[in-house]
Short mmCIF file of C-alpha atoms in Angstrom, two decimals:
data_model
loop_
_atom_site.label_atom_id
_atom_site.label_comp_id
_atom_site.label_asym_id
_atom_site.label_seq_id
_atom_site.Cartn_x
_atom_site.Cartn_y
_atom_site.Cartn_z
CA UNK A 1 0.00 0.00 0.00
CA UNK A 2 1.39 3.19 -0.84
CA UNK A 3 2.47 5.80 2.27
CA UNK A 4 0.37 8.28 0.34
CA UNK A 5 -3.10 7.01 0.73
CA UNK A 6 -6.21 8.13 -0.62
CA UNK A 7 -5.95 10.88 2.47
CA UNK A 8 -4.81 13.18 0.10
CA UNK A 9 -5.37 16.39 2.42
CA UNK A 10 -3.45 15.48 4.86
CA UNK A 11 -0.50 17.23 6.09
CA UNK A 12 1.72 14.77 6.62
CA UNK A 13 1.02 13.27 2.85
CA UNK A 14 1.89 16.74 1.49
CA UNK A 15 4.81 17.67 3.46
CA UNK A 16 6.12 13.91 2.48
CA UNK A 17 5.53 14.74 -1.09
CA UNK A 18 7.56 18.09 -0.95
CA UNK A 19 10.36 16.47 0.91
CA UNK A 20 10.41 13.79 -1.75
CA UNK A 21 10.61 16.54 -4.28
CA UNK A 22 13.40 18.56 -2.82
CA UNK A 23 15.68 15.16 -2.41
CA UNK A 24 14.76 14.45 -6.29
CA UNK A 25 16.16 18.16 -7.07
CA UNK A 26 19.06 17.69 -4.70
CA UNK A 27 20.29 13.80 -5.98
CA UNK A 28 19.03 13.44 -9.47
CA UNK A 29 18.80 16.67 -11.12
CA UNK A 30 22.09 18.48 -9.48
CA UNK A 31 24.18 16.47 -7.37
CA UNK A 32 24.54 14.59 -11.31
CA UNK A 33 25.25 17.50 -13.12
CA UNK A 34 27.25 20.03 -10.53
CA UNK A 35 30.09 17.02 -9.95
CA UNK A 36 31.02 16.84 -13.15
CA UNK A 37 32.13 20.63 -12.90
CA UNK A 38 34.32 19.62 -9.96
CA UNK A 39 35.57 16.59 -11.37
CA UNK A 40 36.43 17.81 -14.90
CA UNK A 41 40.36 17.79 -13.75
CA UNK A 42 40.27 14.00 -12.98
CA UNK A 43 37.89 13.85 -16.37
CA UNK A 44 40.01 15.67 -18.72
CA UNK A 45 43.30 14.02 -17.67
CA UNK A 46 41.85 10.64 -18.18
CA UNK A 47 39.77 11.19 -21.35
CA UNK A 48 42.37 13.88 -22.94
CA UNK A 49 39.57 16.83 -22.83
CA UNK A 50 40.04 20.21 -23.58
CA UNK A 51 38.40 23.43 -22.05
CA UNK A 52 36.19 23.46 -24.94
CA UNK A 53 35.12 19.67 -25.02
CA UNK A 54 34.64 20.16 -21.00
CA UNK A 55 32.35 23.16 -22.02
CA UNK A 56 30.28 20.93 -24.29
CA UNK A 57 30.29 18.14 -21.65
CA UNK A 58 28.54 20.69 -19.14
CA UNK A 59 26.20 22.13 -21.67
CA UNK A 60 25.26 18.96 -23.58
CA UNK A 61 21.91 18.39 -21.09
CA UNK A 62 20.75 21.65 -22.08
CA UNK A 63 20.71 20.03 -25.88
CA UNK A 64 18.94 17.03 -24.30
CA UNK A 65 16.22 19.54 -22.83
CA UNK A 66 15.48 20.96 -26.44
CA UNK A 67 14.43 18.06 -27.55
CA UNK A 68 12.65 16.62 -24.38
CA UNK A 69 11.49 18.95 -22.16
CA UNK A 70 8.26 20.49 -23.42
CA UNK A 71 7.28 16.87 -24.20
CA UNK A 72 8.41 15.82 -20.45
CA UNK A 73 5.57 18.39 -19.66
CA UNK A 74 2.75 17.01 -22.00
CA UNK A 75 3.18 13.48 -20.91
CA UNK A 76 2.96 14.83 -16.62
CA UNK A 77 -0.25 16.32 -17.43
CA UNK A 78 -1.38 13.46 -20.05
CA UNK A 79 -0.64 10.69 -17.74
CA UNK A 80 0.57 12.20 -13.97
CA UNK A 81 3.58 14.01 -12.84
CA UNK A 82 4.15 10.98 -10.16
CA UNK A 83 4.13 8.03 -12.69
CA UNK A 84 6.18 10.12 -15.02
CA UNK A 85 8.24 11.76 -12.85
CA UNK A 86 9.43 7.80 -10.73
CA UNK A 87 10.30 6.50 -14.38
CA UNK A 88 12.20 9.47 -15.03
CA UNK A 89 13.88 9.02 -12.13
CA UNK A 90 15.14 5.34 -12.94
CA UNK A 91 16.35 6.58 -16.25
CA UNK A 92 18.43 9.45 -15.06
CA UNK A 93 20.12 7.23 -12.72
CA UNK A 94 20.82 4.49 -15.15
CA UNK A 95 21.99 7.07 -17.27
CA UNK A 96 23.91 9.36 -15.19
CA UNK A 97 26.00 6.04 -13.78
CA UNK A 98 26.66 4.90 -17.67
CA UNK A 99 28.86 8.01 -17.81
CA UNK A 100 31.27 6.41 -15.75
CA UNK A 101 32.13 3.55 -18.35
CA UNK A 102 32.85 6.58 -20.72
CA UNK A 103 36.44 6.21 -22.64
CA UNK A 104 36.83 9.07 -24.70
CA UNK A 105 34.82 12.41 -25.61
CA UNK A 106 32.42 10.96 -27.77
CA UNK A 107 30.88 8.17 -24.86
CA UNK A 108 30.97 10.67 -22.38
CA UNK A 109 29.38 13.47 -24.71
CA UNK A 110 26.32 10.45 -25.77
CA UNK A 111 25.80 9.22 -22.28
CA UNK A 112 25.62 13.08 -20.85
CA UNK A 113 22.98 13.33 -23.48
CA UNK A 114 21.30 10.93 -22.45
CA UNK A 115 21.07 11.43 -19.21
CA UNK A 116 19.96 15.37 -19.91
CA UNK A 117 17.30 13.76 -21.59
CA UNK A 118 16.06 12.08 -18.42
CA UNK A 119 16.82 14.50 -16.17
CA UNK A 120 15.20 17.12 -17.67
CA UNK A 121 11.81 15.62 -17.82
CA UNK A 122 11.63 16.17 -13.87
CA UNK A 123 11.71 19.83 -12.97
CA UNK A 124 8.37 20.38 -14.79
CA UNK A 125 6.81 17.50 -12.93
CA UNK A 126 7.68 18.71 -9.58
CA UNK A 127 6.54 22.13 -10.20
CA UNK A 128 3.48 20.40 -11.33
CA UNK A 129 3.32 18.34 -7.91
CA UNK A 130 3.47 21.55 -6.06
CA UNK A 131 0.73 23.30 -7.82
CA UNK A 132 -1.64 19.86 -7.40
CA UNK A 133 -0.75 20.18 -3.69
CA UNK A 134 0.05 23.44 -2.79
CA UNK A 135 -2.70 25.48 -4.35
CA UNK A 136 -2.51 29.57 -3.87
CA UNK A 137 -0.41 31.70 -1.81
CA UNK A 138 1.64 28.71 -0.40
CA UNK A 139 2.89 27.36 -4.16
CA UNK A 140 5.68 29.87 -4.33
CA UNK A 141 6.67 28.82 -0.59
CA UNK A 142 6.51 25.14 -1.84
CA UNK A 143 8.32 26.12 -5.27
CA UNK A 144 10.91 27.95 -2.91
CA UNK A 145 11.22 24.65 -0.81
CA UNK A 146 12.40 22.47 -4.07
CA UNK A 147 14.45 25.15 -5.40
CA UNK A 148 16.52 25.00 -1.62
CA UNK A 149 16.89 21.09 -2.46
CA UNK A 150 18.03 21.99 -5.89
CA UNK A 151 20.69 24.37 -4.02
CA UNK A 152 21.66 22.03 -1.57
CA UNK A 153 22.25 19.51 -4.42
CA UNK A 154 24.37 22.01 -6.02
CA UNK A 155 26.61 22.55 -2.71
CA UNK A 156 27.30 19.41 -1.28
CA UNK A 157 27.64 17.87 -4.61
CA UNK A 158 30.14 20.86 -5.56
CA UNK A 159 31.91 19.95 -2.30
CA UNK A 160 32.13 16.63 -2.00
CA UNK A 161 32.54 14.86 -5.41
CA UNK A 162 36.32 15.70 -6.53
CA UNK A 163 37.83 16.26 -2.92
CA UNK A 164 36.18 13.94 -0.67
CA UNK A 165 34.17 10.96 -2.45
CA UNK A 166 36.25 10.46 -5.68
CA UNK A 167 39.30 9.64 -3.17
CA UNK A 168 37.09 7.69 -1.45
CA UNK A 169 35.59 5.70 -3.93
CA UNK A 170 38.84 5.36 -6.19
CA UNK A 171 37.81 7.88 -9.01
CA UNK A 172 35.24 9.96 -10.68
CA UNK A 173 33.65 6.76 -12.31
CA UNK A 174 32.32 5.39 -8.75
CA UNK A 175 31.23 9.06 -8.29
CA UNK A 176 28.85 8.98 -11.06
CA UNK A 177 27.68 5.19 -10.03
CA UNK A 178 26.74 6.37 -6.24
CA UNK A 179 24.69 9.32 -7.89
CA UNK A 180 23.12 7.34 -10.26
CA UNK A 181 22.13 4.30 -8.22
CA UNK A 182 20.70 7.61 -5.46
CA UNK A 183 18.66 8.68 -8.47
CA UNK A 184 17.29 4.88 -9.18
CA UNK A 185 16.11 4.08 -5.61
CA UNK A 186 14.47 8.21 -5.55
CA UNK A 187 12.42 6.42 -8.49
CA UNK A 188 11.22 3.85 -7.13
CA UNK A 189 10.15 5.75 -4.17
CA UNK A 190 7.76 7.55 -5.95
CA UNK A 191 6.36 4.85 -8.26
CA UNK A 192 5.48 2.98 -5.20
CA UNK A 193 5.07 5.57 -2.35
CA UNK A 194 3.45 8.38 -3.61
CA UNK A 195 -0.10 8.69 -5.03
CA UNK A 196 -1.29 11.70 -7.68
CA UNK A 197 -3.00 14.54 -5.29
CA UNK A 198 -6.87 13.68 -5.23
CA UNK A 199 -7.94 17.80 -4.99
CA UNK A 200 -8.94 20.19 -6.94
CA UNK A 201 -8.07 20.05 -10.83
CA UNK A 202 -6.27 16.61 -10.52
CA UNK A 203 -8.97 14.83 -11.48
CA UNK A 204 -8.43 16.29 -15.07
CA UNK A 205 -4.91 15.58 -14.41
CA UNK A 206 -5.38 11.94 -13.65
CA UNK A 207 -7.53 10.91 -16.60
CA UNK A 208 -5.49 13.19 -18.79
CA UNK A 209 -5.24 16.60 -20.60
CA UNK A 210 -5.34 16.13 -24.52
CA UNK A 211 -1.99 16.69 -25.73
CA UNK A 212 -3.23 19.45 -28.58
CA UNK A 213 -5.41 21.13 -26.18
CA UNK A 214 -2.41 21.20 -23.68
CA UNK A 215 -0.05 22.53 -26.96
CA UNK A 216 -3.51 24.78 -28.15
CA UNK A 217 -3.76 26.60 -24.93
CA UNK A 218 -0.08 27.00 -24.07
CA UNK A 219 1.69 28.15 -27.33
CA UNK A 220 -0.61 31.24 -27.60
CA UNK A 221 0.33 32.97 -23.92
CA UNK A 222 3.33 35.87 -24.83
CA UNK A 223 3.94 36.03 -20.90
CA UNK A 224 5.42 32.47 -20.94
CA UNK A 225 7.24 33.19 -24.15
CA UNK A 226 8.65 36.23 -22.12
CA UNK A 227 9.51 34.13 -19.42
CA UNK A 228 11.29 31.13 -21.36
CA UNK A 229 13.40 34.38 -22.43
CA UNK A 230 14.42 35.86 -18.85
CA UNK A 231 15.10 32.05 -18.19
CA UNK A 232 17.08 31.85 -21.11
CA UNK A 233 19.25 34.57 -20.49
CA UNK A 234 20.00 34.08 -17.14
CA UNK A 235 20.35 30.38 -17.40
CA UNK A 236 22.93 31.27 -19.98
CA UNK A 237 24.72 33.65 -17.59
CA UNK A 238 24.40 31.76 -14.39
CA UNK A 239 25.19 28.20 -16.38
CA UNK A 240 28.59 29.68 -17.87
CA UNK A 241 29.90 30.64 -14.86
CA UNK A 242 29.65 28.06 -12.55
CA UNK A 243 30.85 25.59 -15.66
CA UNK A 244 34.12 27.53 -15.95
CA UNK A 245 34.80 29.17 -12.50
CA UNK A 246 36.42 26.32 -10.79
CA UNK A 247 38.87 25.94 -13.34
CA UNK A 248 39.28 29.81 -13.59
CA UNK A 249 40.07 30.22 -10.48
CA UNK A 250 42.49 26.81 -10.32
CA UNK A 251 44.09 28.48 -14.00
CA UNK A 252 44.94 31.82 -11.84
CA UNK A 253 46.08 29.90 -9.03
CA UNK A 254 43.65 29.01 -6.81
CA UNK A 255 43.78 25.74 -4.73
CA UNK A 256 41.83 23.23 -5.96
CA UNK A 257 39.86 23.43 -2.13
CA UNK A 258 39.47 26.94 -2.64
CA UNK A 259 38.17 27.04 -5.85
CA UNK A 260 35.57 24.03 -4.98
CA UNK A 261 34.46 25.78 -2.01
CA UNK A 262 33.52 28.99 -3.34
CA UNK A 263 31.69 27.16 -5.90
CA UNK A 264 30.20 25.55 -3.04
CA UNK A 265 29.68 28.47 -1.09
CA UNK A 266 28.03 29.81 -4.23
CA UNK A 267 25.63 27.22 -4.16
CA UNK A 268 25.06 27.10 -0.62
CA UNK A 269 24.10 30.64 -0.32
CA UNK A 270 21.63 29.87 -3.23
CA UNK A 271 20.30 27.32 -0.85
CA UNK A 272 19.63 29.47 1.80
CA UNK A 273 18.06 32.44 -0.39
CA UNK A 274 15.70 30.40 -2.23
CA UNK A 275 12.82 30.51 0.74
CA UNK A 276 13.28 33.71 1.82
CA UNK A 277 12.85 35.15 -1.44
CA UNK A 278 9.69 33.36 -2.34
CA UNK A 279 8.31 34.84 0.98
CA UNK A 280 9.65 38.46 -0.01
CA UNK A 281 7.75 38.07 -3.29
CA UNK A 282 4.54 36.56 -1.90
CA UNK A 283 4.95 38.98 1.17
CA UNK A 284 4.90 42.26 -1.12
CA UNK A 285 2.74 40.41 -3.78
CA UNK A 286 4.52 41.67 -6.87
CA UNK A 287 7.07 38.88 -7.94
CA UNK A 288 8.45 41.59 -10.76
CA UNK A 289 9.48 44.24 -8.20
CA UNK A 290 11.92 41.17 -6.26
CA UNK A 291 13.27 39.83 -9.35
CA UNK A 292 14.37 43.15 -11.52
CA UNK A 293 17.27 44.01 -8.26
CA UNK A 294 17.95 40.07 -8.96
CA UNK A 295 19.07 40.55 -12.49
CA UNK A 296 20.96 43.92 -12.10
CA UNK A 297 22.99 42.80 -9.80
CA UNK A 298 24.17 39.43 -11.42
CA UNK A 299 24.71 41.39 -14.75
CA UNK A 300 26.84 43.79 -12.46
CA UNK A 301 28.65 40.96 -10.54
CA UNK A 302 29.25 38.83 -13.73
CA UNK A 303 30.62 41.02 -14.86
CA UNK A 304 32.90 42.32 -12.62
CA UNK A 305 34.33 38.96 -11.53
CA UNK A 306 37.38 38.71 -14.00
CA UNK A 307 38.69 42.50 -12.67
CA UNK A 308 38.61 41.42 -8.71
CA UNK A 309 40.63 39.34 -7.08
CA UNK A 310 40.94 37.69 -3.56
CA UNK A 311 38.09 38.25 -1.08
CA UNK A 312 36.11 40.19 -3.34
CA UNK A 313 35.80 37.17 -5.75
CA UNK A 314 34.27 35.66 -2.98
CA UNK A 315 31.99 38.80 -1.79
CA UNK A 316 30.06 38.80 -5.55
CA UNK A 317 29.76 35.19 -6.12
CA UNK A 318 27.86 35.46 -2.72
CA UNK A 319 26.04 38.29 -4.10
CA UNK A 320 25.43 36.59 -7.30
CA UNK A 321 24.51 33.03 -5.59
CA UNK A 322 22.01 34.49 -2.86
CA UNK A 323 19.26 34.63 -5.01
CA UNK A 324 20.16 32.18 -7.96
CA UNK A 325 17.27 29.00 -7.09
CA UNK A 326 14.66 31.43 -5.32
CA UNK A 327 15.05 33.34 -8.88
CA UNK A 328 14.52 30.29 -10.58
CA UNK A 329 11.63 29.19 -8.44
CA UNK A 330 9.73 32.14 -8.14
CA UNK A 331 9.61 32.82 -12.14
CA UNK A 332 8.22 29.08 -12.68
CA UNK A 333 5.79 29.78 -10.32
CA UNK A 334 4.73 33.04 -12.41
CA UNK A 335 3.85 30.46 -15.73
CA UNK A 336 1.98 28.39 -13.48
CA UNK A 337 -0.18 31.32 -12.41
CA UNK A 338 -0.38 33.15 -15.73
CA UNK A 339 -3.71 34.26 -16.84
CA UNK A 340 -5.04 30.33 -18.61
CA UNK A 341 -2.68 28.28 -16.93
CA UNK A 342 -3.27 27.04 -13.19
CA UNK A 343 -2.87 23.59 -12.57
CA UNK A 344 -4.27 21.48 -15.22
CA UNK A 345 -1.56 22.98 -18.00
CA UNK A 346 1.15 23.66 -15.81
CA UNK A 347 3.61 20.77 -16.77
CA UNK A 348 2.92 21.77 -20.08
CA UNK A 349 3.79 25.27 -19.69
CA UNK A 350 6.99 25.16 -17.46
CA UNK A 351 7.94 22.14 -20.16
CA UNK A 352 7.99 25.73 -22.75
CA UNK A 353 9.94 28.21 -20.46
CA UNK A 354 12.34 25.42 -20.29
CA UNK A 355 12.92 24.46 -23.89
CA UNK A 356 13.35 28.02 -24.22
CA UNK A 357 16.08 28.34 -21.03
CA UNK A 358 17.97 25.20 -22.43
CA UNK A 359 18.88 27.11 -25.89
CA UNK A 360 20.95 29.33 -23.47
CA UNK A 361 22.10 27.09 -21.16
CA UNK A 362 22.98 24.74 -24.25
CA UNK A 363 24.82 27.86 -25.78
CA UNK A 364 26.43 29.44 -23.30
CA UNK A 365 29.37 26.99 -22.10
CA UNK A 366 31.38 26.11 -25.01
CA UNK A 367 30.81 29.77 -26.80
CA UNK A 368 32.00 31.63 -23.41
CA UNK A 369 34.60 28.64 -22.78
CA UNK A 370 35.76 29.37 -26.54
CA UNK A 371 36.88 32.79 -25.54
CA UNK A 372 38.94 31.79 -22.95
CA UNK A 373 42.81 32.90 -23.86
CA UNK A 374 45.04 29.88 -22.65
CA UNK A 375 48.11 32.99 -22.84
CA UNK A 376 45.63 35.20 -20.39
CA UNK A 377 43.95 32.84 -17.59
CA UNK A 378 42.53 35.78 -16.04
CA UNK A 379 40.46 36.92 -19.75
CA UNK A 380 37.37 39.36 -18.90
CA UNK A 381 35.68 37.67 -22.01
CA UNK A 382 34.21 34.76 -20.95
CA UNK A 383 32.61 36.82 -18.43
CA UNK A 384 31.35 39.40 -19.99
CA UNK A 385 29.65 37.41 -22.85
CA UNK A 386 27.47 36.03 -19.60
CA UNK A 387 27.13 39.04 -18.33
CA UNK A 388 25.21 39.98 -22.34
CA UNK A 389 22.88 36.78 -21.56
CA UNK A 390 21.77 38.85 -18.12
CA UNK A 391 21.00 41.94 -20.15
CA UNK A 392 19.02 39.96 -22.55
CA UNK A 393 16.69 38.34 -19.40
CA UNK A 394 16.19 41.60 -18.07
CA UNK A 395 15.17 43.37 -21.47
CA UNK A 396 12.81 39.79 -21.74
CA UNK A 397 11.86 40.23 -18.22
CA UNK A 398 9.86 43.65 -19.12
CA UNK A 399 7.30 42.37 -20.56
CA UNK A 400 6.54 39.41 -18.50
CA UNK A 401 2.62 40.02 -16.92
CA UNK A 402 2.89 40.10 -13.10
CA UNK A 403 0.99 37.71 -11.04
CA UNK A 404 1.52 38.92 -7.71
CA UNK A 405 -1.72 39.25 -5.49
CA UNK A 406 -1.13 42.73 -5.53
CA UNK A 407 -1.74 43.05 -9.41
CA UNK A 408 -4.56 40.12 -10.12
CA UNK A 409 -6.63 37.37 -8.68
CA UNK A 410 -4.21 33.85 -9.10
CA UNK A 411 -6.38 31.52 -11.42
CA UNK A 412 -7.70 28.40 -10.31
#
């Protein structure tokens, strides 16, 4: 019998289904992808990788999400975020561990793909989860919540992989087989312990949205198009850097422990921002006013990282980490409550903002990566082709409708 019973309402059903959610951000969708960023030293040495190839390597999911993520959406609210969401789950760990018996660029580059493909099938499922469960006020709190487990993923996985586990284990290949077999037993947790919310709108859910009427009702709102945009760009800005900075900041002559940990500490701050940001925006009740500072001042700090040094390195990636997930968590939360939306599309339309945020963070990488000068380790270029990608989100970010309580009823 499944832990989630047909008691649907109750608490302790819903906060089990959140904490479920933020462990499936934390293991499967970053603790898989941040290591690799860590462990690209180990990587490249073995494989014979150069900074370009590693920039592929760490954009190469965002190809995968082209392809799969919008559909990732349909099929949640065709045939249940839980059922979709478990097999995903399996697949992303059987994928993410396959990178392990990589040999040369190519394997790794296919089984990265693959495993992008998988992986990105999730987010838009547990955004979909929390709208089924936390309807109103409380979904940017619960979006908040996932986003933290997303963060924490980030950090620990930042932290631990390349100094601590891979000497451990006896390489980066057992690395990527813990993570992976993690992301297989999260699966099967919510095949077999979770249950698709029984309230309000899932009942539609359950027995299915038609796939055109999800794709007829979707493709038409501009706001989401808008928002796929600001996602893009700062995907793109935000994905760049933390592909590149720890081997920056090794090339200039960081420690390896020092250039992990502010990585880590980058994350970690994320972490911590992400709730208390979605209760600034539903506090004030205009989601546009929190998020404009939020993109000024990671253009500004992008920016600026390649003409500071020491402690002040540290000081903006701070800056620039404290609001990274509750940025990311609060805008998803503004498709789900554009004007058309609610929770019966809302797979469907975070599946779009995220086809459109993987073109940047597909993008992004290798072309800043490319403009690294192997004569200069300390280039400004890299950065400040990011920083561009900010400036386009916040032009794209203009014209995104607010949904704030302050500005408009939230649809049901």
């Amino acid at each position: 019998m499944s832990i989630v019973n047909n008691k649907s309402r109750s608490p302790n059903s819903r906060w089990y289904v959140l904490t479920l959610s933020a462990i499936t951000f934390a293991f499967t969708v970053a603790m898989q992808q941040i290591c690799v960023t860590v462990l690209f030293k180990e990587i490249s040495e073995d494989l014979g990788l150069n900074l370009v190839e590693m920039g592929v390597v760490w954009g190469i999911p965002a190809l995968a999400g082209l392809f799969i993520v919008f559909i990732g959406g349909l099929l949640a609210d065709r045939y249940g975020a839980r059922r979709v969401m478990g097999i995903a789950c399996l697949l992303a760990g059987l994928a993410g561990a396959l990178r392990g018996v990589a040999g040369d660029f190519n394997s790794l580059v296919l089984f990265t793909f693959f495993m992008g493909l998988t992986i990105w099938i999730i987010p838009s499922s547990v955004f979909k989860t929390n709208a089924a469960w936390f309807s109103g006020r409380p979904l940017v709190i619960a979006n908040g919540v996932v986003s933290a487990g997303m963060g924490f993923g980030f950090t620990v996985g930042s932290l631990i992989s390349a100094t601590m586990l891979s000497p451990l284990l006896g390489g980066w290949q057992n690395v990527l087989f813990l993570y992976g077999g993690i992301s297989v037993i999260i699966g099967f947790l919510w095949l077999f312990t979770v249950r698709e919310h029984a309230g309000l709108g899932s009942a539609i859910s359950i027995s299915g949205v038609p796939l055109r009427q999800s794709i007829s009702r979707v493709f038409p709102v501009k706001s989401l198009w808008f928002i796929g945009l600001t996602l893009l760009g700062y995907s793109a800005c935000i994905q760049g850097v933390i592909g590149y900075f720890p081997t920056y900041l090794r090339n200039i002559g960081w420690t390896a422990a020092g250039a992990d940990g502010t990585l880590a500490a980058f994350s970690a701050i994320s972490t911590l921002g992400a709730i208390p940001l979605a209760l600034l925006s539903d506090r004030i009740g205009l989601k546009k006013a929190v998020l404009f500072p939020v993109l000024v001042v990671t253009i500004v700090g992008v920016a600026l990282l390649p003409v500071v040094d020491g402690a002040m390195i540290f000081v903006i990636m701070i800056l620039v980490g404290v609001a990274r997930d509750g940025f990311m968590a609060v805008c998803l939360t503004m498709s789900t409550e554009t004007k058309g939306i609610g929770v019966v599309y809302a797979a469907t339309a975070m599946g779009l903002a995220q086809t459109v945020l993987n073109v940047g963070s597909l993008v992004s990488p290798p072309l800043g990566n490319s403009l690294a000068d192997p004569g200069n380790p300390a280039s400004p270029l890299p950065f400040f082709l990011w920083a561009a990608f900010g400036v386009l989100a916040l032009v794209a970010f203009i014209f995104v409708k607010e949904t704030g309580w302050r500005r408009k009823e939230l649809p049901r």
